[in-house]
PDB file of C-alpha atoms in Angstrom:
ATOM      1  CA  UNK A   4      79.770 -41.790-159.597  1.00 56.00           C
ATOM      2  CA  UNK A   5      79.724 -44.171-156.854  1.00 71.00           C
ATOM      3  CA  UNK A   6      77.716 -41.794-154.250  1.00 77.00           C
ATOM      4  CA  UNK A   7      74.766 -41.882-156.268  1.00 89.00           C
ATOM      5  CA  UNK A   8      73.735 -45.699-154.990  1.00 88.00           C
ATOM      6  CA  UNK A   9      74.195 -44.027-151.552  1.00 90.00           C
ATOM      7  CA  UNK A  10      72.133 -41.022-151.623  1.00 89.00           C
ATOM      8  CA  UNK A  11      69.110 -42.798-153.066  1.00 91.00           C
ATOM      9  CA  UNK A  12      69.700 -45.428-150.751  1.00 92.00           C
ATOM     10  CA  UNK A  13      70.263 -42.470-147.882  1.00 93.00           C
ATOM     11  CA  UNK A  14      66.857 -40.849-149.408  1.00 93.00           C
ATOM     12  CA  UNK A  15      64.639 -44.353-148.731  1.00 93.00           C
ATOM     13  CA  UNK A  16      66.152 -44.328-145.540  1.00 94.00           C
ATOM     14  CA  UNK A  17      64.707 -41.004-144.800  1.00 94.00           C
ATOM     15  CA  UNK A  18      61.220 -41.864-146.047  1.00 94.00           C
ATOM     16  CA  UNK A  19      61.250 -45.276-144.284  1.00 95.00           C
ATOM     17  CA  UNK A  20      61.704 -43.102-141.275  1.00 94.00           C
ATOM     18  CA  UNK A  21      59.268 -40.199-141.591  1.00 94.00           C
ATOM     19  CA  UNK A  22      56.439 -42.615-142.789  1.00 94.00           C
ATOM     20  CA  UNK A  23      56.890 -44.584-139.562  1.00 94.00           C
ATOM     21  CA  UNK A  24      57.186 -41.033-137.387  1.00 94.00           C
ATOM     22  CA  UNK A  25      53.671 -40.663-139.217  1.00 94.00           C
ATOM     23  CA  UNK A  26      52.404 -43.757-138.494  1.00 93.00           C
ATOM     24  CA  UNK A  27      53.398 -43.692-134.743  1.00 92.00           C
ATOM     25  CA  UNK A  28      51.941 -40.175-134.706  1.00 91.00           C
ATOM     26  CA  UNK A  29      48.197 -42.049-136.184  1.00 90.00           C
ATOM     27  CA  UNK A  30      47.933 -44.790-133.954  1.00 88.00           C
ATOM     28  CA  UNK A  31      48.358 -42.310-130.946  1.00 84.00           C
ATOM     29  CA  UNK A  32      46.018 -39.964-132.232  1.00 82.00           C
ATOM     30  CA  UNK A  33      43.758 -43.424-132.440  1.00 78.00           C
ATOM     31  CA  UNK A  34      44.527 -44.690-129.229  1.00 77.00           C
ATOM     32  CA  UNK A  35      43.311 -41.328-127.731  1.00 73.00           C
ATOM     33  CA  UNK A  36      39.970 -41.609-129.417  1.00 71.00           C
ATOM     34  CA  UNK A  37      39.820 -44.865-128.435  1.00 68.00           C
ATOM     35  CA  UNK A  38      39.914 -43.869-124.974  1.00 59.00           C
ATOM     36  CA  UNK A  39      37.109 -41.393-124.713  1.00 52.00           C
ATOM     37  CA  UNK A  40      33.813 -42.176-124.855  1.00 50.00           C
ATOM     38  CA  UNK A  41      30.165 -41.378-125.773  1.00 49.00           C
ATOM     39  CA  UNK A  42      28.740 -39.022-122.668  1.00 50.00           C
ATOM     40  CA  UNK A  43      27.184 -40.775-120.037  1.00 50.00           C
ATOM     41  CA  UNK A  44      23.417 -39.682-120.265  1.00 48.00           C
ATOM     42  CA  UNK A  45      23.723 -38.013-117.103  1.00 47.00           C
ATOM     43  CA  UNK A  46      25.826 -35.537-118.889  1.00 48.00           C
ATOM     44  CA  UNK A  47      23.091 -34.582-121.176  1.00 47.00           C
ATOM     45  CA  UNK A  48      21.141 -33.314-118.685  1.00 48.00           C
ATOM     46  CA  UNK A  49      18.894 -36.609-118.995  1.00 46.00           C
ATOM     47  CA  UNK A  50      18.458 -38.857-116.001  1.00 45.00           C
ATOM     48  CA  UNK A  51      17.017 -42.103-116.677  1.00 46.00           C
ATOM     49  CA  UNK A  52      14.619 -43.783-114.260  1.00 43.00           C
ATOM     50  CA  UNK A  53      15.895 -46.683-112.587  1.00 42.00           C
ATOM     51  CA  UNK A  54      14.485 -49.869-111.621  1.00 40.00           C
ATOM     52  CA  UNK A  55      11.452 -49.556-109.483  1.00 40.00           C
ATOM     53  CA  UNK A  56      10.570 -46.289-110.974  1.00 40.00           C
ATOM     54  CA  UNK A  57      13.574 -44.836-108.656  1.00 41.00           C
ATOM     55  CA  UNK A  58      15.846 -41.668-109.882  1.00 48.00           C
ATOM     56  CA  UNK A  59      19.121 -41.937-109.346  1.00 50.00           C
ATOM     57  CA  UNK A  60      19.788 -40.324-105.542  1.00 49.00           C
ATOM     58  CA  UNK A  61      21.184 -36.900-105.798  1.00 53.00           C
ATOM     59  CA  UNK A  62      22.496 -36.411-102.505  1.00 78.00           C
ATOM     60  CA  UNK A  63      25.712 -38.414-103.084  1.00 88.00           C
ATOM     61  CA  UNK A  64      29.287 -37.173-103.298  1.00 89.00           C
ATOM     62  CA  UNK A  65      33.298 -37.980-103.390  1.00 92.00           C
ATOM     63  CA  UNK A  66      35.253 -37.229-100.580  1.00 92.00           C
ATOM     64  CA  UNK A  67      39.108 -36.800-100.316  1.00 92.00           C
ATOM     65  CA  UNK A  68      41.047 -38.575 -97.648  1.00 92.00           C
ATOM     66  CA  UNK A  69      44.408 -38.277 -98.922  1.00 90.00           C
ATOM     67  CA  UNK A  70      46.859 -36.700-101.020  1.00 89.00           C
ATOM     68  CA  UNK A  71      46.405 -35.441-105.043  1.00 88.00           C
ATOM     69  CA  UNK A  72      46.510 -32.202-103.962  1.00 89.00           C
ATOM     70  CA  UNK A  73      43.487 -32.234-102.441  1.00 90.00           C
ATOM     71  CA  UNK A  74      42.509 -31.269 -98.602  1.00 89.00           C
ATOM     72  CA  UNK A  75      41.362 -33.776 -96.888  1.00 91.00           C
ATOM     73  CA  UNK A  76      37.275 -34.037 -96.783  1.00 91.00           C
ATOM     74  CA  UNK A  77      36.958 -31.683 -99.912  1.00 91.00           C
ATOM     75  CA  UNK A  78      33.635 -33.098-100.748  1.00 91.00           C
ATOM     76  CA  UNK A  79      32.554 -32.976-104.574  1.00 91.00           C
ATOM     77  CA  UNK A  80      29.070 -33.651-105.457  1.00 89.00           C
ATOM     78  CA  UNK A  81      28.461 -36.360-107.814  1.00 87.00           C
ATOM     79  CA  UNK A  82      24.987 -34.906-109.455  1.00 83.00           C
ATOM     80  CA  UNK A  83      25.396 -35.377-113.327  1.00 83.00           C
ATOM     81  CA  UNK A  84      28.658 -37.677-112.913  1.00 89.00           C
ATOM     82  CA  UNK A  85      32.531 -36.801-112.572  1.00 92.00           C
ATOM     83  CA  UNK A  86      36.046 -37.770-113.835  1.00 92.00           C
ATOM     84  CA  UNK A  87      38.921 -37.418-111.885  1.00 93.00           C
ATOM     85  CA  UNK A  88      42.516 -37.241-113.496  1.00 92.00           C
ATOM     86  CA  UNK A  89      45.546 -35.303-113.831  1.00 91.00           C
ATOM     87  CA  UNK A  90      44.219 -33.346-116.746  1.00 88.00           C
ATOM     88  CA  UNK A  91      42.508 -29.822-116.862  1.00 88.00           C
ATOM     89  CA  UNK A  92      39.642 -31.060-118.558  1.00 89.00           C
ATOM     90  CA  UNK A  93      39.208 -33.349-115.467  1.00 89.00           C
ATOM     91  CA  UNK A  94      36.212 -32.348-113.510  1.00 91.00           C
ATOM     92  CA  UNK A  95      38.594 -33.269-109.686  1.00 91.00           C
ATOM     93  CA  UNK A  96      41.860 -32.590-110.804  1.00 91.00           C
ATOM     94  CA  UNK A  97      44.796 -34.233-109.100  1.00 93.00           C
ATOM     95  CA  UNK A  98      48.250 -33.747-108.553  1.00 91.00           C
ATOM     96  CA  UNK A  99      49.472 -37.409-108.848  1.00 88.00           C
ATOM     97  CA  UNK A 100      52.136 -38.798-111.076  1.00 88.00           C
ATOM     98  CA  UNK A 101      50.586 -42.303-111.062  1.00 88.00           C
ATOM     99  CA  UNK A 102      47.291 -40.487-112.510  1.00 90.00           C
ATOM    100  CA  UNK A 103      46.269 -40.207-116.236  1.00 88.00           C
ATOM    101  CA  UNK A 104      44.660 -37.220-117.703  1.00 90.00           C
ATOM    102  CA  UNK A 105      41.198 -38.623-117.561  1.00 91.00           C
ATOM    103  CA  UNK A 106      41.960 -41.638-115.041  1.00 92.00           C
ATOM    104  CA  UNK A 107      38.463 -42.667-113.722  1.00 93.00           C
ATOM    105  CA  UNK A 108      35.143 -41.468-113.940  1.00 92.00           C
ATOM    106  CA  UNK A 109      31.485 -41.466-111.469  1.00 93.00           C
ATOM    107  CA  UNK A 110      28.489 -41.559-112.670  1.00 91.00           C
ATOM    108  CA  UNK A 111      24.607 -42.593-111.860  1.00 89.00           C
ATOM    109  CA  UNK A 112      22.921 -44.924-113.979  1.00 87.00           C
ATOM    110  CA  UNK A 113      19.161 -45.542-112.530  1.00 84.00           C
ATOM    111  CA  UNK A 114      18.859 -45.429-109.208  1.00 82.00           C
ATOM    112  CA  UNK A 115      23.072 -46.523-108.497  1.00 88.00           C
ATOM    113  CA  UNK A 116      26.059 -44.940-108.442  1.00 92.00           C
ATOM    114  CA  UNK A 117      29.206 -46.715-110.575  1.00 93.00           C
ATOM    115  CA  UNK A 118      33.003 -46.188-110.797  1.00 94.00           C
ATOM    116  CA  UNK A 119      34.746 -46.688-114.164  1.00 92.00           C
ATOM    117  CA  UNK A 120      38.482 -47.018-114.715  1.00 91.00           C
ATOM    118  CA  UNK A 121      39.059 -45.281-118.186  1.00 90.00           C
ATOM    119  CA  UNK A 122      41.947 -47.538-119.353  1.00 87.00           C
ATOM    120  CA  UNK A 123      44.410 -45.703-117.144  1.00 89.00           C
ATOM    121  CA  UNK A 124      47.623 -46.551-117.063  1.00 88.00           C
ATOM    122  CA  UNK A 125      47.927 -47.433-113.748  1.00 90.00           C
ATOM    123  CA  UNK A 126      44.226 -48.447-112.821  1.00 91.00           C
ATOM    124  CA  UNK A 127      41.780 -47.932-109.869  1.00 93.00           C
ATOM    125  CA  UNK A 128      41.558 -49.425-106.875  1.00 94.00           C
ATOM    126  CA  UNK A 129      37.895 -49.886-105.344  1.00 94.00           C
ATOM    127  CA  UNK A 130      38.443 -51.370-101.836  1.00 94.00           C
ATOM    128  CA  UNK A 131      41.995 -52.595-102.053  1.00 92.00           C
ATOM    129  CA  UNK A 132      40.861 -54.618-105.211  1.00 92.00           C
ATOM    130  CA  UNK A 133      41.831 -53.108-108.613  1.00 92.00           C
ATOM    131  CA  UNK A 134      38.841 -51.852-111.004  1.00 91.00           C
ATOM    132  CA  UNK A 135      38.251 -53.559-114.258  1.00 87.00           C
ATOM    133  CA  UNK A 136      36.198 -52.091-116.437  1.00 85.00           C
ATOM    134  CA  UNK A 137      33.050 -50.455-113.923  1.00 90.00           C
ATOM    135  CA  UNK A 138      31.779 -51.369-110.909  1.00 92.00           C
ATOM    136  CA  UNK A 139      28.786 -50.073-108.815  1.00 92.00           C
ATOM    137  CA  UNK A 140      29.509 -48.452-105.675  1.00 92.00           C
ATOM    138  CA  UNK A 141      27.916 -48.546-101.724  1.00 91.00           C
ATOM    139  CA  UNK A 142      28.369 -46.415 -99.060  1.00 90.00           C
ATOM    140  CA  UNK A 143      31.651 -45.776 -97.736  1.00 92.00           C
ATOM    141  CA  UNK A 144      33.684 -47.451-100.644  1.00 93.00           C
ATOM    142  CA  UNK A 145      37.212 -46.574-100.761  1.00 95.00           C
ATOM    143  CA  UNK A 146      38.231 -45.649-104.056  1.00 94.00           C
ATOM    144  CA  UNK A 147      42.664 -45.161-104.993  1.00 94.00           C
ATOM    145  CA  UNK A 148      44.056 -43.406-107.998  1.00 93.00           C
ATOM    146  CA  UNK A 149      48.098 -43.504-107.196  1.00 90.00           C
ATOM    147  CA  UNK A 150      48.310 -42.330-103.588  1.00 91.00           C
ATOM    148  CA  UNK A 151      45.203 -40.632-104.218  1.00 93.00           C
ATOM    149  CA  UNK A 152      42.126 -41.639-102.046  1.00 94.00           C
ATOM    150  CA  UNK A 153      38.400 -40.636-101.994  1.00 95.00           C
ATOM    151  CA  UNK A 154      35.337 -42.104-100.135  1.00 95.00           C
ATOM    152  CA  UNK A 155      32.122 -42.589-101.690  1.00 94.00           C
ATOM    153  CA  UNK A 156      29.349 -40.913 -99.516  1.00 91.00           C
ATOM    154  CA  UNK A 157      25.532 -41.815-100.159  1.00 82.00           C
ATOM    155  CA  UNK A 158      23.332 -40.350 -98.405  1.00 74.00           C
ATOM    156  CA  UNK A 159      20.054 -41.614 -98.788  1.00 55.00           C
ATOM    157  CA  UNK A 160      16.610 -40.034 -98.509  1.00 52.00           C
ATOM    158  CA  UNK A 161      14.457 -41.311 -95.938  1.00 46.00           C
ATOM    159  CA  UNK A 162      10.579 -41.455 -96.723  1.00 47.00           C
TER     160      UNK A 162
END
């Protein structure tokens, strides 16, 4: 009865391996949750006041340039914040490989606009530089997911 050694040692083999198949499995699940995050206020359908007693500007948008799919001066409006990724649940969907599901997201916060790289794989350029964590953005700011590239358009209200 020599085999016997061998199939219990065969058997902890097999556990060894489906616990850490399981415990891979966790820590993506947990690296996903990690990833998204609480929704902006904006998306609430609240819109703080900004500094000065200001609202943020609702006249701004996102405009292609180049590639992702995307025509070039598709304009989306930016009222109540945007993400941008490769995923469906992406409010601008892109057709980039260098993209992540949820890659970056746009959003107004008082009376400014702001970028935020959502720990993509890749990152996001604003101007040439890349994005850590947020930044906020001005007129005309060039902003690069892969060989994907939008403009940041504010247009703002004259009294």
């Amino acid at each position: 009865m020599d085999t016997e050694p061998i199939a219990v040692a065969l058997k902890f083999g097999f556990l060894a391996v489906l616990y850490l198949f399981l415990f891979w499995v966790a820590q993506s699940a947990f690296r996903e949750l990690r990833r998204t995050t609480a929704p902006a206020p904006e998306a609430t359908g609240i819109h703080p006041i900004g500094p000065g007693g200001r609202a943020a500007a609702t006249d701004a948008c996102l405009v292609a340039a180049t590639g992702g799919g995307l025509e070039a001066g598709e304009r989306f409006d930016l009222f109540g914040g945007i993400s941008i990724g490769r995923s469906a649940d992406a409010d601008v969907r892109i057709e980039d490989r260098f993209a992540s599901g949820i890659h970056a997201r746009l959003y107004s916060r008082g009376a400014s606009y702001y970028v935020e790289d959502m720990n993509s794989t890749n990152g996001t350029f604003l101007n040439g530089g890349r994005l850590k964590g947020e930044a906020e953005l001005k007129d005309l700011d060039e902003i690069r997911i892969g060989g994907t590239e939008f403009r940041f358009e504010l247009d703002v209200p004259r009294s």
